[in-house]
mmCIF file of C-alpha atoms in Angstrom:
data_model
loop_
_atom_site.group_PDB
_atom_site.id
_atom_site.type_symbol
_atom_site.label_atom_id
_atom_site.label_comp_id
_atom_site.label_asym_id
_atom_site.label_seq_id
_atom_site.Cartn_x
_atom_site.Cartn_y
_atom_site.Cartn_z
ATOM 1 C CA ILE A 1 -3.284 11.372 20.578
ATOM 2 C CA ASN A 2 -2.125 14.791 21.810
ATOM 3 C CA GLU A 3 1.224 14.638 19.945
ATOM 4 C CA LEU A 4 -0.180 14.460 16.310
ATOM 5 C CA ASP A 5 -0.738 17.593 15.205
ATOM 6 C CA ASP A 6 2.892 18.667 16.017
ATOM 7 C CA ALA A 7 4.089 15.249 14.772
ATOM 8 C CA LEU A 8 2.662 16.262 11.205
ATOM 9 C CA LYS A 9 3.711 19.903 11.348
ATOM 10 C CA GLU A 10 7.503 18.884 12.394
ATOM 11 C CA LYS A 11 7.338 16.178 9.846
ATOM 12 C CA GLN A 12 8.112 13.341 12.470
ATOM 13 C CA PHE A 13 6.291 11.006 10.489
ATOM 14 C CA LYS A 14 8.890 9.498 7.896
ATOM 15 C CA ALA A 15 8.306 7.418 4.508
ATOM 16 C CA PHE A 16 10.868 4.647 3.733
ATOM 17 C CA PHE A 17 10.414 2.691 0.948
ATOM 18 C CA GLN A 18 10.358 -1.467 0.847
ATOM 19 C CA PRO A 19 11.730 -2.625 -2.538
ATOM 20 C CA LYS A 20 9.375 -4.591 -4.516
ATOM 21 C CA TYR A 21 11.349 -7.548 -6.854
ATOM 22 C CA ASP A 22 10.480 -9.462 -10.137
ATOM 23 C CA MET A 23 11.158 -12.992 -9.091
ATOM 24 C CA CYS A 24 12.043 -13.693 -12.809
ATOM 25 C CA THR A 25 14.395 -11.391 -13.016
ATOM 26 C CA ASP A 26 15.390 -10.511 -9.683
ATOM 27 C CA ARG A 27 15.340 -6.609 -10.156
ATOM 28 C CA VAL A 28 13.832 -3.941 -8.444
ATOM 29 C CA ILE A 29 10.484 -2.921 -10.009
ATOM 30 C CA GLY A 30 8.954 -0.659 -7.619
ATOM 31 C CA ALA A 31 8.576 0.009 -3.897
ATOM 32 C CA GLU A 32 5.848 0.440 -1.055
ATOM 33 C CA ALA A 33 6.181 3.632 1.066
ATOM 34 C CA LEU A 34 5.824 2.496 4.853
ATOM 35 C CA VAL A 35 5.331 4.917 7.311
ATOM 36 C CA ARG A 36 7.273 5.322 10.850
ATOM 37 C CA TRP A 37 7.329 7.825 13.617
ATOM 38 C CA GLU A 38 10.528 9.563 14.303
ATOM 39 C CA HIS A 39 9.343 10.623 18.077
ATOM 40 C CA PRO A 40 12.080 13.303 19.335
ATOM 41 C CA GLU A 41 12.015 11.330 22.838
ATOM 42 C CA LYS A 42 10.854 8.065 21.872
ATOM 43 C CA GLY A 43 13.280 7.175 18.953
ATOM 44 C CA LEU A 44 11.616 5.526 15.593
ATOM 45 C CA LEU A 45 8.264 3.975 16.522
ATOM 46 C CA PRO A 46 6.938 1.141 14.208
ATOM 47 C CA PRO A 47 3.545 1.428 12.833
ATOM 48 C CA GLY A 48 2.190 -1.065 15.196
ATOM 49 C CA ILE A 49 2.275 1.584 18.112
ATOM 50 C CA PHE A 50 0.680 4.141 16.557
ATOM 51 C CA ILE A 51 -1.391 3.035 13.272
ATOM 52 C CA PRO A 52 -4.356 1.425 15.459
ATOM 53 C CA VAL A 53 -4.583 4.695 17.493
ATOM 54 C CA LEU A 54 -4.752 6.923 14.299
ATOM 55 C CA GLU A 55 -7.466 4.403 12.839
ATOM 56 C CA LYS A 56 -9.582 4.861 15.763
ATOM 57 C CA ASN A 57 -9.978 8.541 15.838
ATOM 58 C CA GLY A 58 -9.739 8.801 11.921
ATOM 59 C CA TYR A 59 -6.400 10.493 12.047
ATOM 60 C CA ILE A 60 -5.053 8.110 9.260
ATOM 61 C CA ALA A 61 -6.439 9.746 6.813
ATOM 62 C CA LYS A 62 -4.224 12.725 7.397
ATOM 63 C CA VAL A 63 -1.442 10.701 7.787
ATOM 64 C CA ASP A 64 -2.161 8.971 4.486
ATOM 65 C CA LEU A 65 -1.745 12.021 2.402
ATOM 66 C CA TYR A 66 0.983 13.067 4.116
ATOM 67 C CA ILE A 67 3.304 9.875 2.989
ATOM 68 C CA TYR A 68 1.700 10.256 -0.273
ATOM 69 C CA GLU A 69 2.631 13.626 -0.876
ATOM 70 C CA GLU A 70 6.479 12.697 0.999
ATOM 71 C CA THR A 71 6.444 9.977 -2.045
ATOM 72 C CA CYS A 72 5.736 12.509 -4.370
ATOM 73 C CA ILE A 73 8.432 14.790 -2.915
ATOM 74 C CA PHE A 74 10.778 11.880 -3.316
ATOM 75 C CA LEU A 75 9.884 10.543 -6.812
ATOM 76 C CA LYS A 76 10.206 14.509 -8.145
ATOM 77 C CA LYS A 77 13.765 14.262 -6.259
ATOM 78 C CA CYS A 78 14.519 11.131 -8.441
ATOM 79 C CA MET A 79 13.238 12.774 -11.438
ATOM 80 C CA ASP A 80 15.552 15.818 -11.113
ATOM 81 C CA GLU A 81 18.629 13.798 -10.444
ATOM 82 C CA GLY A 82 18.000 11.519 -13.505
ATOM 83 C CA ILE A 83 17.297 8.645 -11.254
ATOM 84 C CA PRO A 84 14.958 6.099 -13.565
ATOM 85 C CA LEU A 85 11.429 6.012 -11.729
ATOM 86 C CA HIS A 86 9.560 2.985 -10.538
ATOM 87 C CA PRO A 87 5.872 2.902 -9.219
ATOM 88 C CA VAL A 88 5.622 3.391 -5.711
ATOM 89 C CA SER A 89 2.758 2.398 -3.257
ATOM 90 C CA VAL A 90 0.757 4.104 -0.550
ATOM 91 C CA ASN A 91 -1.620 2.533 1.371
ATOM 92 C CA LEU A 92 -5.007 4.263 1.688
ATOM 93 C CA SER A 93 -7.293 3.724 4.876
ATOM 94 C CA ARG A 94 -10.868 3.001 4.688
ATOM 95 C CA VAL A 95 -11.397 6.508 6.603
ATOM 96 C CA GLY A 96 -9.918 8.405 3.910
ATOM 97 C CA PHE A 97 -12.479 7.209 1.300
ATOM 98 C CA TYR A 98 -15.434 8.999 3.262
ATOM 99 C CA ASN A 99 -13.383 12.207 1.972
ATOM 100 C CA PRO A 100 -15.582 13.413 -0.662
ATOM 101 C CA ASN A 101 -12.615 15.273 -2.308
ATOM 102 C CA LEU A 102 -10.114 12.220 -2.232
ATOM 103 C CA PHE A 103 -9.774 12.031 -5.622
ATOM 104 C CA GLN A 104 -9.108 15.479 -6.186
ATOM 105 C CA THR A 105 -6.727 15.700 -3.562
ATOM 106 C CA LEU A 106 -4.669 12.844 -4.870
ATOM 107 C CA CYS A 107 -4.517 14.449 -8.377
ATOM 108 C CA GLU A 108 -3.588 17.934 -7.092
ATOM 109 C CA ILE A 109 -0.690 16.446 -5.103
ATOM 110 C CA ALA A 110 0.780 14.567 -8.141
ATOM 111 C CA GLU A 111 0.317 17.707 -10.361
ATOM 112 C CA ARG A 112 2.454 19.907 -7.845
ATOM 113 C CA TYR A 113 5.068 17.894 -7.856
ATOM 114 C CA GLN A 114 4.390 16.821 -11.702
ATOM 115 C CA ILE A 115 4.605 13.411 -11.010
ATOM 116 C CA PRO A 116 2.703 11.115 -13.816
ATOM 117 C CA ARG A 117 0.050 8.937 -12.360
ATOM 118 C CA LYS A 118 1.429 5.769 -13.580
ATOM 119 C CA TYR A 119 4.148 5.899 -10.941
ATOM 120 C CA LEU A 120 1.565 6.394 -8.159
ATOM 121 C CA GLU A 121 -0.209 2.869 -6.882
ATOM 122 C CA LEU A 122 -2.884 3.097 -4.216
ATOM 123 C CA GLU A 123 -3.214 0.229 -1.546
ATOM 124 C CA ILE A 124 -6.480 -0.465 -0.016
ATOM 125 C CA THR A 125 -6.883 -3.356 2.574
ATOM 126 C CA GLU A 126 -8.868 -6.367 1.916
ATOM 127 C CA THR A 127 -11.108 -5.696 4.934
ATOM 128 C CA ALA A 128 -11.954 -1.936 3.611
ATOM 129 C CA TYR A 129 -13.274 -3.572 0.349
ATOM 130 C CA ALA A 130 -15.406 -5.923 2.507
ATOM 131 C CA THR A 131 -16.533 -3.435 5.069
ATOM 132 C CA ASP A 132 -18.028 -0.858 2.949
ATOM 133 C CA SER A 133 -17.888 -2.118 -0.646
ATOM 134 C CA GLU A 134 -20.211 -0.337 -2.713
ATOM 135 C CA MET A 135 -18.432 2.990 -1.790
ATOM 136 C CA ILE A 136 -15.046 1.667 -1.894
ATOM 137 C CA PHE A 137 -15.444 -0.064 -5.527
ATOM 138 C CA SER A 138 -17.230 3.282 -6.662
ATOM 139 C CA VAL A 139 -14.203 5.266 -5.751
ATOM 140 C CA VAL A 140 -11.641 2.790 -6.888
ATOM 141 C CA GLU A 141 -13.386 2.901 -10.039
ATOM 142 C CA LYS A 142 -12.892 6.581 -10.457
ATOM 143 C CA LEU A 143 -9.059 6.193 -9.503
ATOM 144 C CA ARG A 144 -8.527 3.495 -11.879
ATOM 145 C CA GLN A 145 -10.200 5.496 -14.603
ATOM 146 C CA GLY A 146 -7.954 8.370 -13.670
ATOM 147 C CA GLY A 147 -4.509 7.031 -13.991
ATOM 148 C CA PHE A 148 -3.777 5.378 -10.947
ATOM 149 C CA ARG A 149 -3.070 1.680 -10.273
ATOM 150 C CA ILE A 150 -4.808 -0.078 -7.200
ATOM 151 C CA LEU A 151 -3.338 -2.743 -5.200
ATOM 152 C CA MET A 152 -5.492 -5.013 -2.926
ATOM 153 C CA ASP A 153 -3.213 -5.408 0.002
ATOM 154 C CA ASP A 154 -3.321 -7.974 2.903
ATOM 155 C CA PHE A 155 -5.081 -10.942 1.020
ATOM 156 C CA GLY A 156 -5.416 -13.706 2.804
ATOM 157 C CA SER A 157 -5.367 -11.961 6.113
ATOM 158 C CA GLY A 158 -9.497 -11.398 6.325
ATOM 159 C CA TYR A 159 -12.296 -12.301 4.467
ATOM 160 C CA SER A 160 -10.509 -13.365 1.269
ATOM 161 C CA SER A 161 -13.748 -13.619 -0.392
ATOM 162 C CA LEU A 162 -13.938 -15.229 -4.245
ATOM 163 C CA ASN A 163 -17.177 -13.462 -4.701
ATOM 164 C CA MET A 164 -14.979 -9.959 -3.878
ATOM 165 C CA LEU A 165 -12.692 -10.738 -6.271
ATOM 166 C CA LYS A 166 -15.189 -11.299 -8.800
ATOM 167 C CA ASP A 167 -16.365 -7.825 -8.279
ATOM 168 C CA ILE A 168 -13.199 -5.622 -7.539
ATOM 169 C CA SER A 169 -11.256 -3.415 -9.863
ATOM 170 C CA ALA A 170 -8.053 -3.830 -8.600
ATOM 171 C CA ASP A 171 -4.777 -4.353 -10.571
ATOM 172 C CA VAL A 172 -2.666 -6.284 -8.178
ATOM 173 C CA LEU A 173 -3.029 -9.006 -5.535
ATOM 174 C CA LYS A 174 -0.784 -8.609 -2.445
ATOM 175 C CA ILE A 175 -0.973 -11.634 -0.383
ATOM 176 C CA ASP A 176 -0.533 -11.277 3.118
ATOM 177 C CA MET A 177 2.684 -11.948 4.876
ATOM 178 C CA ALA A 178 1.107 -13.979 7.809
ATOM 179 C CA PHE A 179 -0.532 -16.214 5.202
ATOM 180 C CA LEU A 180 3.229 -16.523 3.521
ATOM 181 C CA ARG A 181 4.496 -17.515 6.913
ATOM 182 C CA ALA A 182 1.476 -19.727 7.854
ATOM 183 C CA THR A 183 1.901 -21.813 4.643
ATOM 184 C CA GLU A 184 5.811 -22.174 4.540
ATOM 185 C CA ASN A 185 5.570 -25.579 5.801
ATOM 186 C CA GLU A 186 1.829 -26.904 5.028
ATOM 187 C CA VAL A 187 1.280 -28.496 1.764
ATOM 188 C CA LYS A 188 -2.353 -27.787 1.881
ATOM 189 C CA GLY A 189 -1.292 -24.368 2.560
ATOM 190 C CA GLN A 190 0.914 -24.161 -0.215
ATOM 191 C CA ASP A 191 -1.342 -25.622 -2.505
ATOM 192 C CA ILE A 192 -4.096 -22.882 -1.798
ATOM 193 C CA LEU A 193 -1.234 -20.167 -2.259
ATOM 194 C CA GLU A 194 -0.665 -21.830 -6.008
ATOM 195 C CA THR A 195 -4.412 -21.407 -6.445
ATOM 196 C CA ILE A 196 -4.433 -17.949 -5.459
ATOM 197 C CA ILE A 197 -1.559 -16.753 -7.641
ATOM 198 C CA SER A 198 -3.253 -18.627 -10.703
ATOM 199 C CA LEU A 199 -6.213 -16.884 -10.214
ATOM 200 C CA GLY A 200 -4.937 -13.645 -10.059
ATOM 201 C CA GLY A 201 -3.118 -14.405 -13.544
ATOM 202 C CA LYS A 202 -6.583 -15.400 -14.875
ATOM 203 C CA LEU A 203 -8.198 -12.411 -13.509
ATOM 204 C CA GLY A 204 -5.515 -10.349 -14.817
ATOM 205 C CA MET A 205 -3.907 -9.009 -11.982
ATOM 206 C CA GLU A 206 -0.170 -8.875 -10.973
ATOM 207 C CA VAL A 207 0.199 -11.147 -7.838
ATOM 208 C CA ILE A 208 2.844 -9.809 -5.088
ATOM 209 C CA THR A 209 3.707 -11.750 -1.952
ATOM 210 C CA GLU A 210 4.513 -9.784 1.151
ATOM 211 C CA GLY A 211 7.216 -10.523 4.020
ATOM 212 C CA VAL A 212 9.496 -12.598 1.852
ATOM 213 C CA GLU A 213 12.505 -13.219 4.429
ATOM 214 C CA THR A 214 14.192 -16.633 3.928
ATOM 215 C CA ASP A 215 15.694 -18.381 0.989
ATOM 216 C CA LYS A 216 13.143 -21.151 1.547
ATOM 217 C CA GLN A 217 10.268 -18.817 1.038
ATOM 218 C CA LEU A 218 11.880 -17.561 -1.746
ATOM 219 C CA LEU A 219 12.260 -20.996 -3.441
ATOM 220 C CA MET A 220 8.826 -22.207 -2.721
ATOM 221 C CA LEU A 221 7.073 -18.983 -4.221
ATOM 222 C CA THR A 222 9.451 -19.507 -7.423
ATOM 223 C CA GLU A 223 8.361 -22.840 -7.789
#
């Protein structure tokens, strides 16, 4: 906790970009920005070590905006070098939604680097929707109307309420990697997974499954 301010000032937090693939074409269609802490003494720290601490003390909102800006810098670099752009998604924690200037801040950063908003996607966890749904829904709708695409992250790891899916304003449903692993060798789980994918399509939402690591998982999802 004592090192957080210096870590931000010295840019010790790094954005890594995990690709998203279209399984029909096997082409990269985007990425997700992931945060790692490049600690000067402890080396590269995974998020499981520091994210829970950041969430407890509210500092996560600052780190979210930092990674969002680092993503804009990355996309600007791609544009300047003539590299075709793909959308990149950035996580927004529940804490950040209590910032009344969130929408304005996100817009200002995007404009500073001249990044069209269609290339900036915002990920919000399923549990965030469930814990403060009315406030979250209001801000999310404003973000969508402002040109940002919204992803519901970690679906299947928490409440997974069908009623919430009915009310939610999101463009993409992201199935949690733990759910994928749990269903890999379970017929009933695979049936549920198939139903979620089908339901997402009927609701006009794209569906992403996180954490695909084996050929078996890939085959199961393709089928």
